[in-house]
């Protein structure tokens, strides 16, 4: 089975989104889509006078921002993606981590920074994988917004990359899972200035070296750390590529980066 | 099984909502909640400069209003209700008619008035009842926002009363369905000025009489027409009562109106 995460670079571009959803709808077998937020939330927040709260460069989810992301990610983005997939013959069902209690989380503890309503997922063992498998077996395609809940009545804002990797790991005991992170570049680049310098394979050993030599920069480190953690917990393969590469991922034409343990 | 519809008078009041959800969570057996919108959408629309569009006294769903209701009903209201029910031990799953294609609809045809993105449901036979039954059998409690989709990629705005009655009718072949419309009054009143004048039972024959004599006024007619249509199509019972009456509906303490064919 396949879990695909898409972010703002696809969501914010109606033509790219439609082309991506067509490719995604046509993929055979059980599949899950996880989407991020994109610029729509910030644009709407601005109209509503909600200024993004940052503390030491980190984004804070205060109560009004939580409402904003619950509306935009859980409502506008999620339901429009579901409606578009339905029109393409893919029996999508839009979910957050609160729905069927699939992803219970904890409000991030306040230490140096109070992140507000940010949700951390304890790990794949806390996922209600049965509910998810049950939908997949019924031929449904879950579409996740980057939201969880605290099991005490509040929604929480959770990173979409994290949701994708924790779902992939939770399903790895039952399925051979491919986890695809769609990316703004064609893959992990050897030279950030050269879009053609995609590194085709990265093993755990090579990743260590790429970090040490600074080839993999700050922004990519959390994503790749996440990816290797998923591989260590049983996910079969992690792919980092452009959204457009989706139809090619199990062919020789695949042009992105494949991560594997060794 | 039971299908309960709640509207703005409960959704707009946090204490009433919490008390209602506690009662609802404690009801045994399969159940479905359908919610309307409440004032939150209008308030947010106002902040965003979206003025409610009315033509000949009828509300029009233009493109920006569709985005607004998709966000607010499908995201903010729906997911917060789901998170609160989860905290009360009820395994809720938030849905629109697009999810799992449960309620396909048609954009209302343009005749004298162009209603915009308003969705009409052809009838209970167009409901994907299998998907819904499958969730109910798995112990999930579907929570529906008043939204459907046109199966061509667009969400549609659909009246919550209609959604409740069409779901009730679609499930009537499999379950003995009670359909509960929570109402701002204690029930259907004999005298609109006297809240204590609840009519306990209304049969189809009596309803005809109440309409002829003008006891049932304009605002109630579509709701009651809908209710009797549901009864004619196999729904076991329709109850019209205050949200607070929910725990009493199958007891002698029930104080609302019960509708039945005869």
Coordinates of C-alpha atoms in Angstrom, one line a residue:
Chain A
X1 CA 0.0 0.0 0.0
X2 CA 1.0 3.6 -0.4
X3 CA 0.8 6.7 1.7
X4 CA 1.4 10.0 -0.1
X5 CA 2.0 13.3 1.6
X6 CA 1.4 16.6 -0.3
X7 CA 2.1 20.1 0.8
X8 CA 1.5 23.7 -0.2
X9 CA 3.4 23.5 -3.5
X10 CA 0.7 21.3 -4.9
X11 CA -2.3 22.4 -2.8
X12 CA -1.8 26.1 -3.7
X13 CA -1.8 25.4 -7.5
X14 CA -5.2 24.3 -8.8
X15 CA -3.7 22.8 -12.0
X16 CA -1.0 20.9 -10.3
X17 CA -3.5 19.7 -7.6
X18 CA -5.9 18.4 -10.2
X19 CA -3.1 16.6 -12.2
X20 CA -1.8 15.1 -9.0
X21 CA -5.2 13.9 -7.8
X22 CA -5.8 12.3 -11.2
X23 CA -2.5 10.4 -10.9
X24 CA -3.3 9.5 -7.3
X25 CA -6.9 8.3 -8.1
X26 CA -5.5 6.0 -10.7
X27 CA -3.0 4.2 -8.4
X28 CA -4.2 0.7 -7.7
X29 CA -4.4 -0.9 -4.3
X30 CA -5.0 0.6 -0.8
X31 CA -3.8 4.1 -0.4
X32 CA -3.9 7.1 2.0
X33 CA -3.4 10.8 1.2
X34 CA -2.1 13.2 3.8
X35 CA -2.2 16.9 3.0
X36 CA -0.7 19.9 4.6
X37 CA -2.2 23.4 4.7
X38 CA -0.7 25.6 2.1
X39 CA -1.1 29.4 1.9
X40 CA -4.9 29.4 2.2
X41 CA -4.8 29.4 6.0
X42 CA -2.3 32.2 6.2
X43 CA -4.2 34.2 3.6
X44 CA -7.5 33.7 5.4
X45 CA -5.9 34.4 8.8
X46 CA -4.6 37.7 7.4
X47 CA -8.1 38.7 6.2
X48 CA -9.4 37.8 9.7
X49 CA -6.6 39.8 11.4
X50 CA -5.1 36.7 12.9
X51 CA -1.3 37.3 12.8
X52 CA 0.9 34.2 12.7
X53 CA 2.5 33.9 16.2
X54 CA 6.1 33.0 16.2
X55 CA 8.3 32.5 19.3
X56 CA 12.1 32.0 18.6
X57 CA 11.3 31.2 15.0
X58 CA 8.7 28.5 15.9
X59 CA 5.1 28.7 14.9
X60 CA 2.6 28.9 17.8
X61 CA -0.9 27.6 17.6
X62 CA -3.0 29.9 19.8
X63 CA -6.8 29.4 20.2
X64 CA -7.7 31.5 17.2
X65 CA -5.1 29.9 15.0
X66 CA -6.4 26.4 16.0
X67 CA -9.9 27.5 14.9
X68 CA -8.4 28.8 11.6
X69 CA -6.5 25.5 10.8
X70 CA -9.5 23.4 11.9
X71 CA -11.6 25.3 9.4
X72 CA -9.2 25.5 6.6
X73 CA -7.3 22.2 6.8
X74 CA -10.2 20.1 8.2
X75 CA -12.9 21.7 6.2
X76 CA -12.0 23.7 3.1
X77 CA -8.9 21.9 1.9
X78 CA -9.9 18.4 3.1
X79 CA -13.5 18.4 1.7
X80 CA -12.5 19.9 -1.6
X81 CA -9.8 17.2 -2.1
X82 CA -12.4 14.6 -1.2
X83 CA -15.0 16.0 -3.6
X84 CA -12.3 16.1 -6.4
X85 CA -11.2 12.5 -5.7
X86 CA -14.8 11.3 -5.8
X87 CA -15.2 13.0 -9.2
X88 CA -12.2 11.0 -10.3
X89 CA -13.7 7.7 -9.2
X90 CA -11.7 7.4 -6.0
X91 CA -13.9 6.6 -3.0
X92 CA -12.2 9.1 -0.6
X93 CA -13.1 9.8 3.0
X94 CA -11.8 12.9 4.6
X95 CA -10.5 12.5 8.2
X96 CA -8.6 14.2 11.0
X97 CA -7.0 12.3 13.8
X98 CA -10.1 12.9 15.9
X99 CA -12.3 11.0 13.6
X100 CA -12.8 7.4 14.8
X101 CA -10.0 8.4 17.2
X102 CA -7.4 7.3 14.7
X103 CA -4.7 9.6 15.9
X104 CA -4.9 10.5 19.6
X105 CA -2.2 13.0 20.5
X106 CA -0.9 15.1 23.4
X107 CA -0.8 18.9 23.6
X108 CA 2.9 19.6 23.5
X109 CA 4.2 20.2 27.0
X110 CA 5.2 23.8 27.9
X111 CA 9.0 24.0 28.4
X112 CA 11.0 26.9 27.1
X113 CA 8.2 27.6 24.5
X114 CA 4.5 27.2 24.8
X115 CA 3.5 26.0 21.4
X116 CA -0.2 26.3 22.2
X117 CA -2.5 23.7 20.6
X118 CA 0.3 21.8 18.9
X119 CA -0.3 18.0 19.0
X120 CA 2.5 15.4 19.4
X121 CA 1.8 11.8 18.6
X122 CA 3.3 9.4 21.1
X123 CA 4.2 6.9 18.4
X124 CA 2.7 4.4 15.9
X125 CA 1.5 2.2 18.8
X126 CA -1.0 4.9 19.8
X127 CA -2.6 4.9 16.4
X128 CA -6.0 3.2 16.1
X129 CA -4.8 1.2 13.1
X130 CA -7.8 -1.2 13.2
X131 CA -10.2 1.6 12.2
X132 CA -7.9 2.6 9.3
X133 CA -7.4 -0.9 8.1
X134 CA -11.1 -1.5 8.2
X135 CA -11.7 1.5 5.9
X136 CA -8.9 0.5 3.6
X137 CA -10.3 -3.1 3.4
X138 CA -13.7 -1.6 2.5
X139 CA -12.1 0.1 -0.5
X140 CA -12.1 3.6 1.0
X141 CA -9.2 6.0 0.5
X142 CA -8.6 8.0 3.7
X143 CA -7.6 11.6 3.2
X144 CA -6.0 13.1 6.3
X145 CA -5.9 16.8 7.3
X146 CA -2.9 17.7 9.5
X147 CA -5.0 17.7 12.7
X148 CA -5.2 15.4 15.7
X149 CA -7.0 15.7 19.0
X150 CA -6.1 15.5 22.7
X151 CA -8.9 13.0 23.6
X152 CA -10.1 15.6 26.1
X153 CA -12.3 17.5 23.6
X154 CA -9.8 19.7 21.8
X155 CA -8.5 19.5 18.3
X156 CA -4.7 19.9 17.9
X157 CA -2.5 21.1 15.0
X158 CA 0.0 18.4 13.9
X159 CA 2.7 18.4 11.2
X160 CA 1.5 16.6 8.1
X161 CA 5.0 14.9 7.6
X162 CA 4.6 13.4 11.1
X163 CA 1.1 12.2 10.4
X164 CA 2.2 10.5 7.2
X165 CA 5.1 8.8 8.9
X166 CA 3.2 7.7 12.0
X167 CA 0.4 6.3 9.8
X168 CA 2.9 4.5 7.6
X169 CA 4.6 2.9 10.6
X170 CA 1.3 1.9 12.2
X171 CA 0.2 0.2 9.0
X172 CA 3.6 -1.5 8.5
X173 CA 2.7 -4.6 10.6
X174 CA -0.1 -5.4 8.1
X175 CA 1.0 -4.0 4.7
X176 CA 4.2 -3.5 2.8
X177 CA 4.1 0.3 3.0
X178 CA 5.6 2.8 0.6
X179 CA 5.7 6.3 2.1
X180 CA 5.9 9.1 -0.5
X181 CA 6.8 12.7 0.5
X182 CA 6.0 14.9 -2.4
X183 CA 8.5 17.7 -2.4
X184 CA 9.1 21.1 -4.2
X185 CA 12.3 19.7 -5.7
X186 CA 12.7 16.5 -7.8
X187 CA 14.3 14.8 -4.8
X188 CA 17.1 15.3 -2.2
X189 CA 19.7 17.4 -4.0
X190 CA 23.5 16.9 -3.9
X191 CA 23.8 20.6 -4.8
X192 CA 20.9 22.8 -3.6
X193 CA 21.6 25.2 -6.5
X194 CA 21.3 22.4 -9.1
X195 CA 17.8 20.9 -9.5
X196 CA 19.3 18.2 -11.6
X197 CA 21.6 16.9 -8.9
X198 CA 19.0 14.5 -7.4
X199 CA 20.6 11.8 -5.2
X200 CA 18.8 8.6 -6.3
X201 CA 19.5 6.4 -3.3
X202 CA 20.3 7.3 0.3
X203 CA 21.0 4.6 2.9
X204 CA 21.2 5.2 6.6
X205 CA 25.0 5.2 6.4
X206 CA 25.1 7.6 3.5
X207 CA 22.5 9.9 5.3
X208 CA 24.9 10.2 8.3
X209 CA 27.6 11.2 5.9
X210 CA 25.4 13.7 4.1
X211 CA 24.4 15.3 7.4
X212 CA 28.1 15.5 8.6
X213 CA 29.2 17.1 5.3
X214 CA 26.3 19.6 5.4
X215 CA 24.9 18.4 2.0
X216 CA 21.5 17.8 3.7
X217 CA 20.6 21.2 5.2
X218 CA 18.6 22.2 8.3
X219 CA 15.2 22.2 6.6
X220 CA 15.6 18.7 5.3
X221 CA 16.9 17.1 8.5
X222 CA 13.6 16.7 10.4
X223 CA 12.0 15.3 7.2
X224 CA 14.7 12.7 6.6
X225 CA 15.1 11.9 10.3
X226 CA 11.4 11.2 10.3
X227 CA 11.8 9.1 7.2
X228 CA 14.6 6.9 8.6
X229 CA 12.7 6.5 11.8
X230 CA 9.8 5.1 9.8
X231 CA 12.1 2.7 7.9
X232 CA 13.6 1.5 11.2
X233 CA 10.0 0.8 12.4
X234 CA 9.2 -1.4 9.4
X235 CA 8.0 0.9 6.6
X236 CA 9.3 -0.8 3.4
X237 CA 10.4 2.3 1.4
X238 CA 10.4 6.1 1.7
X239 CA 10.4 8.1 -1.5
X240 CA 11.1 11.8 -1.8
X241 CA 10.1 13.3 -5.2
X242 CA 8.0 15.8 -7.0
X243 CA 4.2 15.2 -7.0
X244 CA 4.4 14.8 -10.8
X245 CA 6.7 11.7 -10.3
X246 CA 3.9 9.7 -8.6
X247 CA 2.9 7.5 -11.6
X248 CA 6.6 6.6 -12.1
X249 CA 7.5 5.5 -8.6
X250 CA 7.6 1.8 -9.3
X251 CA 9.1 2.1 -12.7
X252 CA 12.6 2.7 -14.1
X253 CA 11.5 6.2 -15.0
X254 CA 11.4 7.3 -11.3
X255 CA 13.5 10.3 -10.9
X256 CA 13.3 11.1 -7.2
X257 CA 15.2 9.9 -4.1
X258 CA 14.7 6.5 -2.6
X259 CA 15.6 6.1 1.1
X260 CA 16.4 2.7 2.6
X261 CA 18.1 1.4 5.7
X262 CA 21.0 -0.3 3.8
Chain B
X1 CA -31.4 3.3 15.9
X2 CA -31.6 7.0 16.3
X3 CA -30.8 10.0 14.1
X4 CA -30.7 13.3 15.9
X5 CA -30.6 16.7 14.2
X6 CA -29.4 19.7 16.1
X7 CA -29.4 23.3 14.9
X8 CA -28.1 26.7 15.9
X9 CA -30.0 27.0 19.2
X10 CA -27.7 24.2 20.6
X11 CA -24.6 24.8 18.5
X12 CA -24.3 28.5 19.4
X13 CA -24.5 27.9 23.2
X14 CA -21.4 26.1 24.5
X15 CA -23.1 24.9 27.7
X16 CA -26.2 23.6 26.0
X17 CA -24.0 21.9 23.4
X18 CA -21.8 20.2 26.0
X19 CA -24.9 19.0 27.9
X20 CA -26.5 17.8 24.7
X21 CA -23.4 15.9 23.6
X22 CA -23.2 14.2 27.0
X23 CA -26.8 13.0 26.7
X24 CA -26.2 11.9 23.1
X25 CA -22.9 10.1 23.9
X26 CA -24.8 8.1 26.6
X27 CA -27.5 6.8 24.3
X28 CA -27.1 3.1 23.6
X29 CA -27.2 1.5 20.2
X30 CA -26.3 2.8 16.7
X31 CA -26.8 6.5 16.3
X32 CA -26.1 9.4 13.9
X33 CA -25.9 13.1 14.6
X34 CA -26.6 15.7 11.9
X35 CA -25.8 19.3 12.7
X36 CA -26.7 22.6 11.1
X37 CA -24.5 25.7 11.0
X38 CA -25.5 28.2 13.6
X39 CA -24.4 31.8 13.8
X40 CA -20.7 31.0 13.5
X41 CA -20.8 31.0 9.7
X42 CA -22.6 34.3 9.5
X43 CA -20.3 35.9 12.0
X44 CA -17.2 34.7 10.2
X45 CA -18.7 35.7 6.9
X46 CA -19.3 39.2 8.2
X47 CA -15.6 39.4 9.3
X48 CA -14.6 38.3 5.9
X49 CA -16.9 40.8 4.2
X50 CA -19.1 38.0 2.7
X51 CA -22.6 39.4 2.8
X52 CA -25.4 36.8 2.9
X53 CA -27.0 36.8 -0.6
X54 CA -30.8 36.7 -0.6
X55 CA -33.1 36.5 -3.7
X56 CA -36.8 36.8 -3.0
X57 CA -36.2 35.9 0.6
X58 CA -34.2 32.8 -0.2
X59 CA -30.6 32.3 0.7
X60 CA -28.2 31.9 -2.2
X61 CA -24.9 29.9 -1.9
X62 CA -22.4 31.7 -4.1
X63 CA -18.8 30.5 -4.5
X64 CA -17.5 32.4 -1.5
X65 CA -20.4 31.3 0.7
X66 CA -19.8 27.7 -0.4
X67 CA -16.1 28.0 0.8
X68 CA -17.4 29.6 4.0
X69 CA -19.8 26.9 4.9
X70 CA -17.4 24.1 3.8
X71 CA -14.9 25.6 6.3
X72 CA -17.2 26.3 9.1
X73 CA -19.7 23.4 8.9
X74 CA -17.3 20.8 7.5
X75 CA -14.3 21.9 9.5
X76 CA -14.8 24.1 12.6
X77 CA -18.2 22.9 13.8
X78 CA -18.0 19.2 12.7
X79 CA -14.5 18.5 14.0
X80 CA -15.1 20.2 17.3
X81 CA -18.3 18.2 17.8
X82 CA -16.3 15.0 17.0
X83 CA -13.5 15.9 19.4
X84 CA -16.0 16.6 22.2
X85 CA -17.9 13.3 21.5
X86 CA -14.6 11.4 21.6
X87 CA -13.8 12.9 25.0
X88 CA -17.2 11.6 26.1
X89 CA -16.4 8.1 25.0
X90 CA -18.4 8.2 21.8
X91 CA -16.4 7.0 18.8
X92 CA -17.5 9.7 16.5
X93 CA -16.5 10.2 12.8
X94 CA -17.1 13.5 11.1
X95 CA -18.5 13.3 7.6
X96 CA -20.0 15.3 4.8
X97 CA -22.1 13.8 2.0
X98 CA -18.9 13.8 -0.1
X99 CA -17.1 11.4 2.2
X100 CA -17.4 7.8 1.1
X101 CA -19.9 9.3 -1.4
X102 CA -22.6 8.8 1.2
X103 CA -24.8 11.6 -0.1
X104 CA -24.4 12.4 -3.8
X105 CA -26.6 15.4 -4.7
X106 CA -27.4 17.7 -7.7
X107 CA -26.7 21.4 -7.9
X108 CA -30.2 22.9 -7.8
X109 CA -31.4 23.6 -11.3
X110 CA -31.7 27.3 -12.2
X111 CA -35.3 28.3 -12.8
X112 CA -36.7 31.6 -11.5
X113 CA -33.9 31.7 -8.9
X114 CA -30.3 30.6 -9.2
X115 CA -29.6 29.2 -5.7
X116 CA -25.9 28.8 -6.6
X117 CA -24.2 25.8 -4.9
X118 CA -27.2 24.4 -3.2
X119 CA -27.5 20.7 -3.3
X120 CA -30.7 18.7 -3.7
X121 CA -30.7 15.0 -2.8
X122 CA -32.7 13.0 -5.3
X123 CA -34.0 10.7 -2.6
X124 CA -33.1 8.0 -0.1
X125 CA -32.4 5.6 -2.9
X126 CA -29.4 7.7 -4.0
X127 CA -27.8 7.4 -0.5
X128 CA -24.8 5.1 -0.2
X129 CA -26.4 3.4 2.8
X130 CA -23.9 0.4 2.7
X131 CA -21.0 2.7 3.7
X132 CA -23.1 4.2 6.5
X133 CA -24.3 0.8 7.8
X134 CA -20.7 -0.5 7.7
X135 CA -19.6 2.3 10.0
X136 CA -22.5 1.9 12.3
X137 CA -21.8 -1.9 12.6
X138 CA -18.2 -1.1 13.4
X139 CA -19.4 0.9 16.4
X140 CA -18.7 4.3 14.9
X141 CA -21.1 7.3 15.3
X142 CA -21.3 9.3 12.1
X143 CA -21.6 13.1 12.6
X144 CA -22.8 14.8 9.5
X145 CA -22.2 18.4 8.5
X146 CA -25.0 19.9 6.2
X147 CA -22.9 19.5 3.1
X148 CA -23.1 17.2 0.1
X149 CA -21.3 17.0 -3.3
X150 CA -22.2 17.0 -6.9
X151 CA -20.0 14.0 -7.8
X152 CA -18.3 16.3 -10.3
X153 CA -15.8 17.7 -7.9
X154 CA -17.7 20.4 -6.1
X155 CA -19.1 20.5 -2.6
X156 CA -22.7 21.7 -2.1
X157 CA -24.7 23.3 0.7
X158 CA -27.6 21.2 1.8
X159 CA -30.2 21.8 4.5
X160 CA -29.5 19.8 7.7
X161 CA -33.2 18.8 8.1
X162 CA -33.2 17.3 4.6
X163 CA -29.9 15.4 5.3
X164 CA -31.4 14.0 8.6
X165 CA -34.6 12.8 6.9
X166 CA -33.0 11.3 3.8
X167 CA -30.4 9.4 6.0
X168 CA -33.3 8.2 8.2
X169 CA -35.2 7.0 5.2
X170 CA -32.2 5.3 3.6
X171 CA -31.5 3.4 6.8
X172 CA -35.2 2.4 7.4
X173 CA -34.9 -0.8 5.4
X174 CA -32.3 -2.1 7.8
X175 CA -33.1 -0.5 11.2
X176 CA -36.1 0.7 13.1
X177 CA -35.2 4.3 12.9
X178 CA -36.3 7.1 15.3
X179 CA -35.7 10.5 13.8
X180 CA -35.3 13.4 16.3
X181 CA -35.5 17.0 15.3
X182 CA -34.2 19.1 18.2
X183 CA -36.1 22.3 18.2
X184 CA -36.0 25.7 19.9
X185 CA -39.5 25.1 21.5
X186 CA -40.5 22.0 23.5
X187 CA -42.4 20.7 20.5
X188 CA -45.0 21.7 18.0
X189 CA -47.2 24.2 19.8
X190 CA -51.0 24.5 19.6
X191 CA -50.6 28.2 20.5
X192 CA -47.4 29.8 19.3
X193 CA -47.5 32.3 22.1
X194 CA -47.8 29.5 24.8
X195 CA -44.6 27.4 25.2
X196 CA -46.6 25.0 27.4
X197 CA -49.1 24.2 24.6
X198 CA -47.1 21.3 23.1
X199 CA -49.2 18.9 21.0
X200 CA -48.1 15.5 22.1
X201 CA -49.2 13.4 19.1
X202 CA -49.7 14.4 15.5
X203 CA -51.0 11.9 13.0
X204 CA -51.0 12.5 9.2
X205 CA -54.8 13.2 9.4
X206 CA -54.4 15.7 12.3
X207 CA -51.5 17.4 10.5
X208 CA -53.7 18.0 7.5
X209 CA -56.2 19.7 9.9
X210 CA -53.5 21.7 11.7
X211 CA -52.3 23.1 8.4
X212 CA -55.8 23.9 7.2
X213 CA -56.6 25.8 10.4
X214 CA -53.2 27.6 10.4
X215 CA -52.1 26.2 13.7
X216 CA -48.9 25.0 12.0
X217 CA -47.4 28.1 10.5
X218 CA -45.2 28.7 7.5
X219 CA -41.9 28.0 9.1
X220 CA -42.9 24.6 10.4
X221 CA -44.5 23.3 7.3
X222 CA -41.4 22.3 5.4
X223 CA -40.0 20.6 8.5
X224 CA -43.3 18.6 9.1
X225 CA -43.8 17.8 5.4
X226 CA -40.3 16.4 5.5
X227 CA -41.1 14.4 8.6
X228 CA -44.3 12.9 7.2
X229 CA -42.5 12.0 4.0
X230 CA -39.9 10.1 6.1
X231 CA -42.7 8.3 8.0
X232 CA -44.3 7.4 4.7
X233 CA -41.0 5.9 3.5
X234 CA -40.6 3.6 6.5
X235 CA -39.1 5.7 9.3
X236 CA -40.6 4.3 12.5
X237 CA -41.1 7.5 14.4
X238 CA -40.3 11.2 14.2
X239 CA -39.9 13.3 17.3
X240 CA -39.8 17.1 17.6
X241 CA -38.5 18.3 20.9
X242 CA -36.0 20.4 22.8
X243 CA -32.4 19.1 22.8
X244 CA -32.7 18.7 26.5
X245 CA -35.5 16.1 26.0
X246 CA -33.2 13.6 24.4
X247 CA -32.7 11.3 27.4
X248 CA -36.5 11.2 27.9
X249 CA -37.6 10.2 24.4
X250 CA -38.4 6.6 25.1
X251 CA -39.9 7.2 28.6
X252 CA -43.2 8.5 30.0
X253 CA -41.3 11.8 30.8
X254 CA -41.0 12.7 27.2
X255 CA -42.5 16.2 26.7
X256 CA -42.2 16.8 23.0
X257 CA -44.3 16.1 19.9
X258 CA -44.4 12.6 18.4
X259 CA -45.4 12.3 14.7
X260 CA -46.8 9.1 13.3
X261 CA -48.8 8.2 10.2
X262 CA -51.9 7.1 12.1

